[in-house]
One Martini backbone bead per residue (centre of mass of N, CA, C, O) as a GRO file, in nm:
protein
   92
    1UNK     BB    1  -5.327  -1.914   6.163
    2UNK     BB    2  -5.376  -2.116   5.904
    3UNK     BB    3  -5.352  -2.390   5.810
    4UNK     BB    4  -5.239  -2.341   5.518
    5UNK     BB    5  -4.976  -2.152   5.630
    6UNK     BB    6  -4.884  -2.451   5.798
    7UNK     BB    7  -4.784  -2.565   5.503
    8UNK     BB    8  -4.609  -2.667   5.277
    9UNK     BB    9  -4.608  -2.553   4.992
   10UNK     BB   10  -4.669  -2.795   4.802
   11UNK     BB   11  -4.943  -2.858   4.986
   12UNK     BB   12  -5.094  -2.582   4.883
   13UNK     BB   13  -5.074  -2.606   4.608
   14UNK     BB   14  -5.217  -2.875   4.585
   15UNK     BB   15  -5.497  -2.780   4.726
   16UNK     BB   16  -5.538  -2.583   4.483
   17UNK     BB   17  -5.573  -2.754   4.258
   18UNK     BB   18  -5.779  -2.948   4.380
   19UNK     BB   19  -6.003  -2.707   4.380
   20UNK     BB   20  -6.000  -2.626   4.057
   21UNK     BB   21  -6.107  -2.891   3.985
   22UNK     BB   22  -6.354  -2.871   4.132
   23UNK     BB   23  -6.470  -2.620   3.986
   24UNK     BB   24  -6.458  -2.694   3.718
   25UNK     BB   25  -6.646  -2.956   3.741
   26UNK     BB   26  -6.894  -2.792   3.809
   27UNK     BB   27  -6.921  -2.621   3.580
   28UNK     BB   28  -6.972  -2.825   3.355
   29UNK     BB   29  -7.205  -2.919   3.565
   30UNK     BB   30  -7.365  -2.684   3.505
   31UNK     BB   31  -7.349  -2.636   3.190
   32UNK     BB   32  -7.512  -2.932   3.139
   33UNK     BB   33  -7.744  -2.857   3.238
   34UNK     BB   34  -7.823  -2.581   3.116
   35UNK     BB   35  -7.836  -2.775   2.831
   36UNK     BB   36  -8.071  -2.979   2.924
   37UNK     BB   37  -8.293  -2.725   2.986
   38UNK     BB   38  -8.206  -2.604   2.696
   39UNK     BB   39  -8.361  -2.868   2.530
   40UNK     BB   40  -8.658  -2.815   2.736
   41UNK     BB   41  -8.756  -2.510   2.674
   42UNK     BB   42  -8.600  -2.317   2.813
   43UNK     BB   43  -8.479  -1.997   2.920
   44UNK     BB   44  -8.283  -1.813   3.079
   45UNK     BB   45  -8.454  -1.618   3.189
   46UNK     BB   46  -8.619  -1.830   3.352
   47UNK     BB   47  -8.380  -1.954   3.490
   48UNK     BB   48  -8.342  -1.676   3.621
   49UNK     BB   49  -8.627  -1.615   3.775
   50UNK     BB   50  -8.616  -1.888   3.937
   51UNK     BB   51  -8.336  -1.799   4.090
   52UNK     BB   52  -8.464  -1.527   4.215
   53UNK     BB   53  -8.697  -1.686   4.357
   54UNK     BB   54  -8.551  -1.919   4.530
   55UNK     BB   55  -8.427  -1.679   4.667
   56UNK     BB   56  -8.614  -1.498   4.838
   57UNK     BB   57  -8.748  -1.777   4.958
   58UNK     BB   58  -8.485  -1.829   5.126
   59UNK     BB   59  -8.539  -1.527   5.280
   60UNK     BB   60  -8.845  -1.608   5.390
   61UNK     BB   61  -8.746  -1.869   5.555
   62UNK     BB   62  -8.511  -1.720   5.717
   63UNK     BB   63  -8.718  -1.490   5.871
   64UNK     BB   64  -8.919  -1.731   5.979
   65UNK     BB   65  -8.736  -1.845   6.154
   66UNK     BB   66  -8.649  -1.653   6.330
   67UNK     BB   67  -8.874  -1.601   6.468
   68UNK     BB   68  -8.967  -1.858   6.554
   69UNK     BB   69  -8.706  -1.866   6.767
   70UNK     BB   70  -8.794  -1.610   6.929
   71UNK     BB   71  -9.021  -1.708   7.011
   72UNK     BB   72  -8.937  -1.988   7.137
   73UNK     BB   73  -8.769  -1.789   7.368
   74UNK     BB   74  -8.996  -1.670   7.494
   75UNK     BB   75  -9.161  -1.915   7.574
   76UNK     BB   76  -9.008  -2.191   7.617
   77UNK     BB   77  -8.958  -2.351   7.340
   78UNK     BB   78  -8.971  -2.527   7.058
   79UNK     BB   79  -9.000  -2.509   6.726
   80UNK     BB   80  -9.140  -2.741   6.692
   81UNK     BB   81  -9.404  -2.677   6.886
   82UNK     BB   82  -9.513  -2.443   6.699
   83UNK     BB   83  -9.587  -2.560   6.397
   84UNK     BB   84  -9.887  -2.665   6.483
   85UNK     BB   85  -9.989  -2.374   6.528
   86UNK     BB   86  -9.900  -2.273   6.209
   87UNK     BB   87  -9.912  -2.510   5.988
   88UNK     BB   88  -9.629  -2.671   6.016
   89UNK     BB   89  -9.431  -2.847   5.923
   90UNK     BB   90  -9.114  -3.007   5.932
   91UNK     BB   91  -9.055  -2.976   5.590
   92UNK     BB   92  -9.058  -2.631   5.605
   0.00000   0.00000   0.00000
């Protein structure tokens, strides 16, 4: 069972209210962030793009770092040993 199972349920109601409350406050800050994008000349499409690309992007940093930890575990180093050779910092 979940921990939340073992609740009794007005401690569960109150653990999902205060849930909904954290997600409508990200939400608005969401909205109010897209409000001052869009008030510097950003177009949604731009904003679509970009978000887009950061997936992408962290897909394929995603799949290299995979390989880098398997590269890794073949010579028996660490991945931060590898960096070096490849040119990557370890803020990448």
């Amino acid at each position: 069972p979940s921990p939340r199972s073992c609740q009794p349920h007005g401690a569960n109601e109150e653990a999902l209210r205060y849930e909904i409350e954290e997600l409508k406050q990200k939400d608005l800050a969401l909205d109010q962030e897209i409000a001052q994008l869009l008030s510097e000349g950003y177009s949604l499409e731009e904003l679509e793009k970009h978000i887009s690309l950061l997936h992408e992007y962290n897909d394929i940093k995603d799949a290299g770092q995979m390989l880098l930890g398997k590269l890794a575990v073949i010579r028996g180093v660490t991945t931060r040993q590898l960096y070096p050779e490849y040119d990557l910092e370890l803020s990448d």
